Amino acid sequence: VIEEIENKTFEAQHFHENGVAFPHRILSEKEVIHFRNEFELMENAFNHPIPYVRGIHNKLRWVYDLTLHPKILNYISPILGHEISVLGVLILTKYPQTNIYVPWHQDGVYSDWNADHSLSVWLALSDSTPQNGCMQVIPQTHLDLKQEHIASTDQNNLIHKRSPEIATKIDESKAVNLELKAGEASLHHQNIIHGSKANYSNTKRIGFVIKYMNTKHAKHKEMIYARGTKRYNHIKAIERPIEFHAKNDPVAYKHFLEQNIGIK
Ligand SMILES: O=C(O)CCC(=O)C(=O)O
């Protein structure tokens, strides 16, 4: 037990110094198949690529459940503490032979720059490699604070066609590829400079990205209380969504998804 605690403290220190930690095994092979199958049911429903999916942690039971995976919570609690909430999930998929990429940016541009109390978990539902556009980070840049961002003008931007990108040129010689096997995860600090290249391979890259924060610092309207006892009257607890039972019926499932979630 002491060795385990020491390892966790070491990992937390490593994260604070570098702004990134990886790889960490989260899902078994069986779980990867289960969650990939859930995503494939969504793809089947739309019958076209769904590279950017958001607004799903409060609508889809499998997504809600995955955010509460004990292995993820055990991995992040030495860093965030024992009061943990889920703010949101994105599923970012790069289809084979496409030139969709993510420009260099810091997630802090969307929220509170000085926050050391939130982080993202990037969980691979497929192998994620330099060839299929794995995430890249510039280690330790979370310590440099805010970079100037401009609105991207590139249609091939995976996040949004005008999503923020860093205004100056990034020295890519310092970039590290966050290569992951399916079922492994990386953690990144919200102020670290990161992005990813296009997928010129023949394999699909699927990233399930969860944003967590320490509940005590939350300023949100609603969230999933994942761990701990702290509760706020003004923050609505997101409850476990009801299972949608007609997922194998693409027409019904598409209708449900269009009514409930954000797809690009
Ligand atoms: O999936 C990617 O390639 C980039 C993800 C990203 O920007 C993020 O998780 O903040």
XYZ file of N, CA and C and ligand atoms in Angstrom:
802
model
N 0.846 -1.207 0.000
C 0.000 0.000 0.000
C 0.882 1.258 0.000
N 1.940 1.244 0.826
C 2.828 2.429 0.895
C 3.451 2.672 -0.475
N 3.864 1.582 -1.113
C 4.478 1.730 -2.442
C 3.487 2.349 -3.428
N 2.226 1.906 -3.328
C 1.197 2.435 -4.230
C 0.993 3.939 -3.993
N 0.944 4.328 -2.719
C 0.755 5.750 -2.399
C 1.954 6.555 -2.917
N 3.167 6.002 -2.722
C 4.362 6.723 -3.192
C 4.336 6.893 -4.706
N 3.905 5.847 -5.417
C 3.823 5.932 -6.881
C 2.851 7.016 -7.311
N 1.722 7.072 -6.605
C 0.695 8.057 -6.977
C 1.202 9.469 -6.727
N 1.903 9.663 -5.604
C 2.433 10.988 -5.304
C 3.460 11.366 -6.351
N 4.257 10.394 -6.759
C 5.267 10.659 -7.780
C 4.591 11.093 -9.076
N 3.505 10.375 -9.433
C 2.782 10.721 -10.667
C 2.208 12.130 -10.602
N 1.674 12.485 -9.430
C 1.088 13.815 -9.280
C 2.175 14.879 -9.420
N 3.336 14.624 -8.822
C 4.436 15.590 -8.913
C 4.898 15.721 -10.370
N 4.985 14.579 -11.032
C 5.379 14.577 -12.446
C 4.387 15.408 -13.262
N 3.107 15.259 -12.954
C 2.081 16.008 -13.688
C 2.232 17.506 -13.419
N 2.426 17.877 -12.174
C 2.540 19.308 -11.854
C 3.754 19.925 -12.551
N 4.827 19.150 -12.665
C 6.042 19.695 -13.302
C 5.936 19.766 -14.818
N 5.302 18.745 -15.405
C 5.316 18.639 -16.877
C 4.014 19.045 -17.548
N 2.923 19.045 -16.782
C 1.622 19.402 -17.362
C 0.998 18.266 -18.141
N 1.608 17.098 -18.082
C 1.109 15.951 -18.837
C 1.560 14.676 -18.131
N 0.779 13.623 -18.254
C 1.179 12.316 -17.728
C 0.559 11.254 -18.622
N 1.340 10.246 -18.998
C 0.839 9.171 -19.857
C 1.907 8.089 -19.983
N 1.607 6.908 -20.482
C 0.266 6.367 -20.682
C -0.175 5.670 -19.413
N -1.483 5.532 -19.256
C -2.001 4.846 -18.082
C -3.115 3.911 -18.536
N -3.023 2.645 -18.184
C -4.044 1.668 -18.603
C -5.319 1.899 -17.802
N -6.429 2.117 -18.512
C -7.724 2.315 -17.848
C -8.669 1.148 -18.154
N -8.857 0.861 -19.440
C -9.873 -0.128 -19.832
C -9.246 -1.467 -20.201
N -9.964 -2.539 -19.862
C -9.575 -3.866 -20.337
C -9.955 -3.972 -21.820
N -9.473 -5.013 -22.470
C -9.835 -5.203 -23.895
C -11.342 -5.331 -24.060
N -11.950 -6.038 -23.099
C -13.402 -6.232 -23.162
C -14.148 -4.900 -23.044
N -13.675 -4.068 -22.153
C -14.316 -2.756 -21.988
C -14.128 -1.888 -23.239
N -12.940 -1.979 -23.849
C -12.713 -1.200 -25.079
C -13.735 -1.620 -26.132
N -13.930 -2.926 -26.275
C -14.895 -3.418 -27.275
C -16.294 -2.898 -26.950
N -16.640 -2.946 -25.675
C -17.970 -2.471 -25.257
C -18.170 -0.994 -25.622
N -17.221 -0.145 -25.227
C -17.413 1.297 -25.448
C -17.276 1.673 -26.923
N -16.420 0.953 -27.652
C -16.317 1.210 -29.098
C -17.609 0.843 -29.797
N -18.190 -0.247 -29.330
C -19.466 -0.670 -29.909
C -20.540 0.402 -29.676
N -20.527 0.994 -28.498
C -21.482 2.078 -28.218
C -21.275 3.228 -29.206
N -20.012 3.584 -29.448
C -19.745 4.682 -30.381
C -20.171 4.284 -31.798
N -19.902 3.026 -32.159
C -20.270 2.576 -33.511
C -21.782 2.595 -33.732
N -22.546 2.354 -32.675
C -24.008 2.450 -32.807
C -24.411 3.883 -33.157
N -23.680 4.845 -32.619
C -23.963 6.248 -32.959
C -23.577 6.527 -34.415
N -22.417 6.010 -34.812
C -21.998 6.209 -36.216
C -23.006 5.563 -37.165
N -23.463 4.374 -36.801
C -24.446 3.682 -37.656
C -25.732 4.478 -37.771
N -26.117 5.095 -36.656
C -27.358 5.863 -36.672
C -27.256 7.006 -37.678
N -26.122 7.692 -37.681
C -25.983 8.834 -38.589
C -25.619 8.403 -40.007
N -24.934 7.266 -40.091
C -24.499 6.753 -41.382
C -23.575 7.739 -42.110
N -22.908 8.567 -41.344
C -21.835 9.398 -41.900
C -20.852 9.674 -40.766
N -19.631 10.116 -41.096
C -18.649 10.333 -40.024
C -19.153 11.351 -38.995
N -18.826 11.116 -37.733
C -19.180 12.078 -36.669
C -17.891 12.438 -35.915
N -17.077 13.312 -36.530
C -15.766 13.613 -35.937
C -15.834 14.337 -34.596
N -16.902 15.116 -34.391
C -16.947 15.965 -33.189
C -18.290 15.773 -32.500
N -18.267 15.182 -31.326
C -19.504 14.927 -30.590
C -19.376 15.539 -29.199
N -20.362 16.326 -28.804
C -20.285 16.955 -27.475
C -21.657 16.925 -26.796
N -21.691 17.365 -25.544
C -22.973 17.479 -24.833
C -23.609 16.127 -24.562
N -22.806 15.146 -24.174
C -23.330 13.781 -24.090
C -23.253 13.170 -22.697
N -22.512 13.780 -21.775
C -22.335 13.139 -20.463
C -23.630 13.124 -19.663
N -24.553 14.008 -20.017
C -25.832 14.066 -19.298
C -26.969 13.414 -20.081
N -26.647 12.834 -21.253
C -27.704 12.286 -22.099
C -27.542 10.789 -22.384
N -26.296 10.343 -22.421
C -26.058 8.944 -22.784
C -25.503 8.182 -21.581
N -26.193 7.111 -21.234
C -25.821 6.372 -20.027
C -24.388 5.830 -20.092
N -23.977 5.314 -21.267
C -22.635 4.722 -21.345
C -21.551 5.787 -21.172
N -21.850 7.007 -21.630
C -20.871 8.097 -21.510
C -20.759 8.512 -20.043
N -21.905 8.674 -19.403
C -21.944 9.012 -17.972
C -21.145 7.972 -17.179
N -21.423 6.679 -17.462
C -20.758 5.604 -16.719
C -19.244 5.642 -16.921
N -18.831 5.910 -18.154
C -17.390 5.897 -18.422
C -16.671 7.028 -17.679
N -17.345 8.160 -17.499
C -16.689 9.265 -16.764
C -16.457 8.902 -15.296
N -17.204 7.916 -14.805
C -17.066 7.533 -13.388
C -16.203 6.288 -13.207
N -15.496 5.899 -14.261
C -14.683 4.679 -14.169
C -13.687 4.816 -13.000
N -13.711 3.859 -12.051
C -12.851 4.008 -10.865
C -11.370 4.141 -11.207
N -10.936 3.488 -12.291
C -9.498 3.593 -12.619
C -9.138 5.016 -13.040
N -10.067 5.694 -13.700
C -9.777 7.093 -14.058
C -9.755 7.940 -12.787
N -10.766 7.765 -11.941
C -10.853 8.603 -10.731
C -9.658 8.348 -9.802
N -9.209 7.082 -9.734
C -8.026 6.787 -8.913
C -6.774 7.443 -9.492
N -6.738 7.544 -10.794
C -5.568 8.119 -11.464
C -5.485 9.629 -11.222
N -6.658 10.297 -11.234
C -6.618 11.767 -11.144
C -6.731 12.308 -9.718
N -7.193 11.475 -8.778
C -7.416 12.063 -7.443
C -6.125 12.479 -6.727
N -4.969 11.844 -6.956
C -3.762 12.411 -6.328
C -3.446 13.818 -6.840
N -3.972 14.163 -8.025
C -3.693 15.491 -8.601
C -4.789 16.486 -8.226
N -6.047 16.070 -8.386
C -7.167 17.006 -8.176
C -7.690 17.000 -6.743
N -7.373 15.975 -5.983
C -7.946 15.825 -4.642
C -9.135 14.882 -4.683
N -9.825 14.752 -3.549
C -10.870 13.728 -3.459
C -12.264 14.230 -3.804
N -12.381 15.520 -4.049
C -13.685 16.077 -4.461
C -13.617 16.306 -5.966
N -14.250 15.422 -6.730
C -14.069 15.480 -8.194
C -15.419 15.563 -8.900
N -15.492 16.461 -9.885
C -16.704 16.585 -10.703
C -16.360 16.499 -12.175
N -17.364 16.124 -12.961
C -17.208 16.027 -14.417
C -17.932 17.207 -15.051
N -17.206 17.950 -15.879
C -17.811 19.116 -16.537
C -18.311 18.800 -17.939
N -17.663 17.858 -18.610
C -18.101 17.577 -19.976
C -17.266 16.512 -20.652
N -17.768 16.079 -21.779
C -17.099 15.035 -22.578
C -17.153 15.438 -24.043
N -16.060 15.178 -24.749
C -16.049 15.296 -26.214
C -15.588 13.963 -26.767
N -16.132 13.556 -27.894
C -15.536 12.413 -28.605
C -14.969 12.964 -29.908
N -13.647 12.896 -30.024
C -12.955 13.488 -31.171
C -12.387 12.368 -32.035
N -12.966 12.209 -33.208
C -12.586 11.091 -34.071
C -11.960 11.598 -35.354
N -10.818 11.010 -35.681
C -10.190 11.337 -36.970
C -10.335 10.120 -37.859
N -11.061 10.301 -38.952
C -11.301 9.190 -39.875
C -10.078 9.022 -40.781
N -9.868 7.768 -41.275
C -8.675 7.497 -42.085
C -8.554 8.432 -43.295
N -7.329 8.781 -43.599
C -7.029 9.567 -44.805
C -7.844 10.860 -44.884
N -7.852 11.606 -43.802
C -8.534 12.906 -43.821
C -7.556 13.966 -43.306
N -7.748 15.196 -43.751
C -6.773 16.213 -43.313
C -7.291 17.097 -42.170
N -8.139 16.517 -41.349
C -8.664 17.232 -40.186
C -7.620 17.197 -39.052
N -7.356 18.348 -38.448
C -6.332 18.419 -37.397
C -6.806 19.372 -36.291
N -6.024 19.433 -35.204
C -6.341 20.373 -34.117
C -5.170 21.347 -33.979
N -5.412 22.649 -34.199
C -4.307 23.609 -34.106
C -3.781 23.736 -32.674
N -2.552 24.199 -32.550
C -1.951 24.386 -31.218
C -2.789 25.366 -30.402
N -3.129 24.960 -29.199
C -3.926 25.830 -28.330
C -3.740 25.437 -26.869
N -4.287 26.265 -25.987
C -4.363 25.943 -24.553
C -5.847 25.915 -24.187
N -6.285 24.906 -23.458
C -7.707 24.825 -23.101
C -8.120 25.962 -22.176
N -7.152 26.547 -21.472
C -7.442 27.648 -20.547
C -8.100 28.830 -21.236
N -7.928 28.941 -22.550
C -8.534 30.034 -23.295
C -10.065 29.975 -23.196
N -10.594 28.774 -22.948
C -12.043 28.612 -22.832
C -12.534 28.857 -21.399
N -11.599 28.873 -20.436
C -12.070 28.939 -19.046
C -11.153 29.835 -18.211
N -10.822 29.395 -17.035
C -10.088 30.226 -16.087
C -8.591 29.904 -16.190
N -7.816 30.863 -16.697
C -6.399 30.607 -16.998
C -5.588 30.095 -15.819
N -5.855 30.619 -14.653
C -4.953 30.285 -13.545
C -5.397 29.041 -12.770
N -6.342 28.329 -13.331
C -6.892 27.205 -12.584
C -5.961 25.999 -12.602
N -5.534 25.604 -11.427
C -4.757 24.374 -11.315
C -5.659 23.233 -10.871
N -6.944 23.515 -10.852
C -7.849 22.543 -10.255
C -8.734 21.858 -11.284
N -8.335 21.915 -12.555
C -9.059 21.114 -13.540
C -8.060 20.487 -14.494
N -8.449 19.418 -15.127
C -7.575 18.751 -16.102
C -8.438 17.950 -17.060
N -7.813 17.521 -18.159
C -8.522 16.673 -19.117
C -7.891 15.294 -19.160
N -8.760 14.306 -19.269
C -8.324 12.928 -19.498
C -8.640 12.609 -20.951
N -7.636 12.195 -21.690
C -7.817 11.819 -23.103
C -7.717 10.300 -23.149
N -8.866 9.658 -23.264
C -8.921 8.191 -23.214
C -9.044 7.650 -24.637
N -8.109 6.789 -25.001
C -8.087 6.256 -26.365
C -9.063 5.086 -26.501
N -10.022 5.224 -27.420
C -10.922 4.084 -27.713
C -10.413 3.317 -28.931
N -9.332 3.827 -29.551
C -8.614 3.092 -30.594
C -7.140 3.329 -30.282
N -6.239 2.600 -30.931
C -4.834 2.981 -30.796
C -4.702 4.408 -31.326
N -3.846 5.191 -30.705
C -3.647 6.568 -31.151
C -2.152 6.742 -31.390
N -1.788 7.016 -32.629
C -0.376 6.963 -33.039
C -0.005 8.241 -33.801
N 1.283 8.488 -33.994
C 1.667 9.653 -34.804
C 1.065 9.569 -36.214
N 0.891 8.352 -36.725
C 0.361 8.188 -38.086
C -1.125 8.543 -38.179
N -1.881 8.228 -37.122
C -3.315 8.558 -37.221
C -3.690 9.829 -36.445
N -2.678 10.620 -36.085
C -2.956 11.954 -35.532
C -3.166 11.980 -34.034
N -2.298 11.281 -33.293
C -2.406 11.312 -31.820
C -2.189 12.743 -31.314
N -2.622 12.973 -30.085
C -2.425 14.303 -29.514
C -0.932 14.556 -29.280
N -0.549 15.827 -29.400
C 0.833 16.235 -29.133
C 0.806 17.356 -28.095
N 1.819 17.369 -27.229
C 1.922 18.464 -26.257
C 3.338 19.011 -26.264
N 3.462 20.251 -25.777
C 4.796 20.808 -25.523
C 4.945 20.826 -23.997
N 5.691 19.836 -23.454
C 5.746 19.700 -21.995
C 6.193 20.992 -21.307
N 5.666 21.187 -20.134
C 5.990 22.304 -19.231
C 5.450 23.659 -19.662
N 4.762 23.726 -20.800
C 4.263 25.037 -21.226
C 3.080 25.506 -20.389
N 2.528 24.619 -19.554
C 1.445 25.060 -18.658
C 1.974 26.073 -17.648
N 3.307 26.101 -17.463
C 3.898 27.028 -16.495
C 4.079 28.429 -17.088
N 3.987 28.536 -18.418
C 4.222 29.836 -19.078
C 2.981 30.710 -19.116
N 1.895 30.204 -18.605
C 0.623 30.913 -18.624
C 0.145 31.238 -20.032
N -0.544 32.352 -20.122
C -1.386 32.597 -21.286
C -0.619 32.976 -22.569
N -0.928 32.292 -23.643
C -0.417 32.679 -24.966
C -1.534 33.423 -25.694
N -1.140 34.293 -26.613
C -2.164 34.989 -27.391
C -2.790 34.016 -28.406
N -4.126 33.989 -28.437
C -4.839 33.126 -29.392
C -5.584 33.979 -30.414
N -5.708 33.433 -31.625
C -6.558 34.070 -32.638
C -7.572 33.037 -33.129
N -8.648 33.507 -33.732
C -9.644 32.555 -34.250
C -9.067 31.875 -35.489
N -9.112 30.556 -35.491
C -8.622 29.802 -36.643
C -9.514 30.095 -37.851
N -8.926 30.036 -39.041
C -9.732 30.278 -40.240
C -9.766 29.025 -41.099
N -9.225 27.938 -40.568
C -9.061 26.731 -41.378
C -10.263 25.786 -41.237
N -10.882 25.472 -42.345
C -12.039 24.564 -42.360
C -11.684 23.166 -41.834
N -10.411 22.817 -41.881
C -10.008 21.466 -41.476
C -9.765 21.326 -39.977
N -10.131 22.334 -39.239
C -9.994 22.314 -37.784
C -11.071 21.393 -37.178
N -10.623 20.394 -36.421
C -11.561 19.400 -35.875
C -12.522 19.999 -34.838
N -12.055 20.961 -34.073
C -12.859 21.446 -32.947
C -14.003 22.345 -33.433
N -13.644 23.336 -34.224
C -14.635 24.301 -34.679
C -13.926 25.119 -35.731
N -14.644 25.560 -36.751
C -13.864 26.214 -37.801
C -13.259 27.549 -37.373
N -13.782 28.144 -36.291
C -13.137 29.374 -35.801
C -12.591 29.188 -34.377
N -12.219 27.975 -34.037
C -11.750 27.754 -32.662
C -10.384 28.429 -32.460
N -10.061 28.799 -31.212
C -8.834 29.557 -30.967
C -7.573 28.750 -31.263
N -6.606 29.417 -31.874
C -5.290 28.805 -32.030
C -4.227 29.824 -31.634
N -3.080 29.315 -31.207
C -2.025 30.211 -30.722
C -1.489 31.052 -31.886
N -1.345 32.353 -31.624
C -1.032 33.295 -32.694
C 0.397 33.148 -33.217
N 1.319 32.759 -32.339
C 2.728 32.696 -32.773
C 3.095 31.284 -33.217
N 4.233 31.180 -33.901
C 4.654 29.857 -34.384
C 5.206 29.038 -33.215
N 4.794 27.784 -33.151
C 5.231 26.898 -32.065
C 6.488 26.146 -32.501
N 7.436 26.037 -31.583
C 8.646 25.252 -31.875
C 8.299 23.764 -31.725
N 8.024 23.134 -32.847
C 7.510 21.757 -32.805
C 8.594 20.736 -32.474
N 9.857 21.172 -32.441
C 10.917 20.210 -32.103
C 10.757 19.746 -30.651
N 10.014 20.531 -29.848
C 9.834 20.151 -28.432
C 8.560 19.327 -28.219
N 7.817 19.073 -29.290
C 6.526 18.372 -29.142
C 6.730 16.892 -28.805
N 5.857 16.403 -27.954
C 5.872 14.980 -27.586
C 4.576 14.340 -28.070
N 4.691 13.202 -28.743
C 3.508 12.466 -29.200
C 2.920 11.677 -28.039
N 1.645 11.867 -27.764
C 1.004 11.090 -26.688
C 0.442 9.802 -27.295
N 1.355 8.913 -27.610
C 0.960 7.668 -28.265
C 0.295 6.753 -27.236
N -0.870 6.235 -27.591
C -1.632 5.409 -26.641
C -2.170 4.172 -27.335
N -2.248 3.090 -26.590
C -2.972 1.900 -27.059
C -4.441 2.070 -26.678
N -5.315 1.403 -27.409
C -6.743 1.470 -27.067
C -6.921 1.075 -25.606
N -7.642 1.913 -24.851
C -7.881 1.636 -23.431
C -6.919 2.355 -22.505
N -5.885 3.005 -23.086
C -4.962 3.797 -22.260
C -5.379 5.265 -22.293
N -4.916 6.023 -21.291
C -5.270 7.445 -21.233
C -4.044 8.295 -20.967
N -4.153 9.558 -21.374
C -3.176 10.573 -20.961
C -3.946 11.642 -20.188
N -3.226 12.377 -19.354
C -3.810 13.523 -18.653
C -3.124 14.769 -19.166
N -3.878 15.854 -19.375
C -3.184 17.114 -19.649
C -3.762 18.273 -18.858
N -2.857 19.139 -18.430
C -3.194 20.360 -17.707
C -3.869 21.308 -18.682
N -4.830 22.065 -18.208
C -5.588 22.890 -19.147
C -4.765 24.009 -19.796
N -3.616 24.376 -19.210
C -2.824 25.438 -19.829
C -1.669 24.921 -20.680
N -1.536 23.610 -20.818
C -0.429 23.104 -21.640
C -0.741 23.349 -23.119
N 0.294 23.675 -23.891
C 0.100 23.864 -25.332
C -0.014 22.482 -25.984
N -1.114 22.282 -26.700
C -1.322 20.984 -27.338
C -2.092 21.135 -28.645
N -2.068 20.071 -29.429
C -2.764 20.034 -30.713
C -2.564 18.659 -31.316
N -2.927 18.500 -32.576
C -2.673 17.200 -33.210
C -2.729 17.341 -34.721
N -2.003 16.437 -35.384
C -1.897 16.474 -36.848
C -2.998 15.621 -37.492
N -3.061 15.687 -38.803
C -4.083 14.936 -39.545
C -3.802 13.431 -39.528
N -4.828 12.691 -39.889
C -4.729 11.225 -39.958
C -4.538 10.794 -41.407
N -3.298 10.488 -41.759
C -3.050 10.029 -43.129
C -2.893 8.514 -43.177
N -3.312 7.842 -42.109
C -3.188 6.379 -42.060
C -4.503 5.735 -42.514
N -4.559 4.424 -42.421
C -5.797 3.718 -42.768
C -6.601 3.321 -41.535
N -6.211 3.813 -40.362
C -6.960 3.439 -39.158
C -7.651 4.660 -38.557
N -8.767 4.397 -37.905
C -9.536 5.463 -37.276
C -8.914 5.778 -35.912
N -8.908 7.051 -35.542
C -8.437 7.460 -34.210
C -9.606 8.011 -33.419
N -9.913 7.382 -32.279
C -11.059 7.854 -31.474
C -10.570 8.272 -30.078
N -10.802 9.525 -29.738
C -10.437 10.029 -28.408
C -11.686 10.397 -27.625
N -11.779 9.890 -26.398
C -12.898 10.193 -25.505
C -12.314 11.128 -24.448
N -12.676 12.403 -24.517
C -11.996 13.412 -23.699
C -12.922 13.887 -22.581
N -12.465 13.739 -21.352
C -13.307 14.099 -20.196
C -12.652 15.251 -19.442
N -13.446 16.255 -19.153
C -12.929 17.389 -18.375
C -13.404 17.238 -16.936
N -12.423 17.162 -16.023
C -12.715 17.019 -14.594
C -12.268 18.263 -13.846
N -12.891 18.521 -12.712
C -12.349 19.563 -11.851
C -12.575 19.246 -10.380
N -11.857 19.946 -9.535
C -12.092 19.822 -8.105
C -13.398 20.553 -7.789
N -14.342 19.813 -7.235
C -15.692 20.329 -6.978
C -15.677 21.653 -6.212
N -14.714 21.800 -5.311
C -14.713 22.990 -4.448
C -14.526 24.283 -5.233
N -13.976 24.176 -6.453
C -13.736 25.374 -7.264
C -14.781 25.571 -8.354
N -15.791 24.733 -8.353
C -16.734 24.755 -9.473
C -17.594 26.012 -9.477
N -17.819 26.524 -10.698
C -18.704 27.695 -10.840
C -19.770 27.380 -11.884
N -20.042 26.128 -12.085
C -20.905 25.737 -13.195
C -22.362 25.611 -12.771
N -23.231 25.483 -13.776
C -24.663 25.363 -13.460
C -25.023 23.936 -13.110
N -24.338 22.995 -13.782
C -24.620 21.587 -13.493
C -23.403 20.748 -13.793
N -23.264 19.653 -13.098
C -22.149 18.751 -13.332
C -22.427 17.395 -12.686
N -21.580 16.438 -13.043
C -21.681 15.132 -12.391
C -20.783 15.174 -11.156
N -21.354 14.950 -9.993
C -20.521 14.814 -8.797
C -19.932 13.401 -8.831
N -18.634 13.308 -9.106
C -18.043 11.992 -9.360
C -17.509 11.342 -8.095
N -16.913 12.144 -7.234
C -16.334 11.584 -6.012
C -16.327 12.652 -4.916
N -16.422 12.219 -3.668
C -16.373 13.163 -2.557
C -17.753 13.485 -2.030
N -17.821 14.430 -1.096
C -19.088 14.712 -0.412
C -19.565 16.153 -0.580
N -18.703 17.012 -1.121
C -19.044 18.427 -1.261
C -20.197 18.602 -2.247
N -21.239 19.313 -1.841
C -22.378 19.589 -2.730
C -22.736 21.056 -2.628
N -23.217 21.633 -3.728
C -23.660 23.027 -3.716
C -25.132 23.094 -4.086
N -25.874 23.924 -3.382
C -27.294 24.074 -3.721
C -27.488 24.669 -5.100
N -26.560 25.564 -5.500
C -26.750 26.258 -6.778
C -26.198 25.464 -7.967
N -25.578 24.317 -7.721
C -25.090 23.517 -8.858
C -25.890 22.222 -8.929
N -26.569 22.063 -10.050
C -27.439 20.899 -10.213
C -26.583 19.652 -10.434
N -26.927 18.586 -9.726
C -26.233 17.314 -9.938
C -26.824 16.625 -11.161
N -25.987 16.276 -12.110
C -26.476 15.518 -13.266
C -26.657 14.066 -12.825
N -27.852 13.544 -13.044
C -28.143 12.161 -12.642
C -27.815 11.211 -13.792
N -27.693 9.931 -13.459
C -27.398 8.920 -14.486
C -28.536 8.885 -15.502
N -28.223 9.124 -16.793
C -29.310 9.156 -17.794
C -29.990 7.798 -17.948
N -31.228 7.840 -18.370
C -31.974 6.600 -18.660
C -31.393 5.983 -19.923
N -31.312 4.663 -19.948
C -30.806 3.984 -21.142
C -31.792 4.142 -22.303
N -31.284 4.523 -23.477
C -32.145 4.565 -24.653
C -32.169 3.166 -25.264
N -33.355 2.578 -25.354
C -33.417 1.144 -25.642
C -33.392 0.768 -27.109
N -33.601 1.739 -28.007
C -33.678 1.354 -29.429
C -32.390 1.708 -30.182
N -31.243 1.495 -29.530
C -29.988 1.895 -30.163
C -29.676 1.103 -31.427
N -30.251 -0.110 -31.526
C -30.004 -0.906 -32.726
C -30.900 -0.510 -33.893
N -31.822 0.382 -33.635
C -32.687 0.881 -34.706
C -32.126 2.254 -35.115
N -31.377 2.294 -36.247
C -30.657 3.526 -36.597
C -31.569 4.739 -36.736
N -32.789 4.551 -37.239
C -33.676 5.707 -37.442
C -34.099 6.285 -36.085
N -34.493 5.383 -35.185
C -34.930 5.838 -33.854
C -33.762 6.451 -33.080
N -32.601 5.820 -33.191
C -31.452 6.310 -32.430
C -31.004 7.672 -32.968
N -31.025 7.805 -34.293
C -30.641 9.087 -34.888
C -31.577 10.196 -34.395
N -32.843 9.896 -34.369
C -33.830 10.872 -33.910
C -33.517 11.287 -32.469
N -33.280 10.287 -31.626
C -32.957 10.570 -30.217
C -31.701 11.440 -30.119
N -30.662 11.059 -30.866
C -29.388 11.787 -30.771
C -29.547 13.222 -31.267
N -30.271 13.388 -32.376
C -30.440 14.750 -32.915
C -31.173 15.652 -31.932
N -32.092 15.064 -31.183
C -32.851 15.860 -30.205
C -32.000 16.226 -28.991
N -30.972 15.410 -28.707
C -30.331 15.521 -27.408
C -28.877 15.969 -27.366
N -28.121 15.742 -28.427
C -26.677 15.985 -28.293
C -26.145 16.885 -29.407
N -24.872 17.306 -29.269
C -24.242 18.148 -30.280
C -23.315 17.336 -31.166
N -23.565 17.410 -32.467
C -22.761 16.645 -33.431
C -22.275 17.607 -34.491
N -21.051 17.437 -34.950
C -20.614 18.246 -36.090
C -20.178 17.328 -37.224
O -7.977 15.038 -29.868
C -7.128 15.849 -30.180
O -6.337 15.618 -31.097
C -6.981 17.157 -29.448
C -7.763 17.160 -28.196
C -7.770 18.438 -27.455
O -7.470 19.490 -27.946
C -8.176 18.394 -26.048
O -8.516 17.321 -25.560
O -8.139 19.438 -25.387
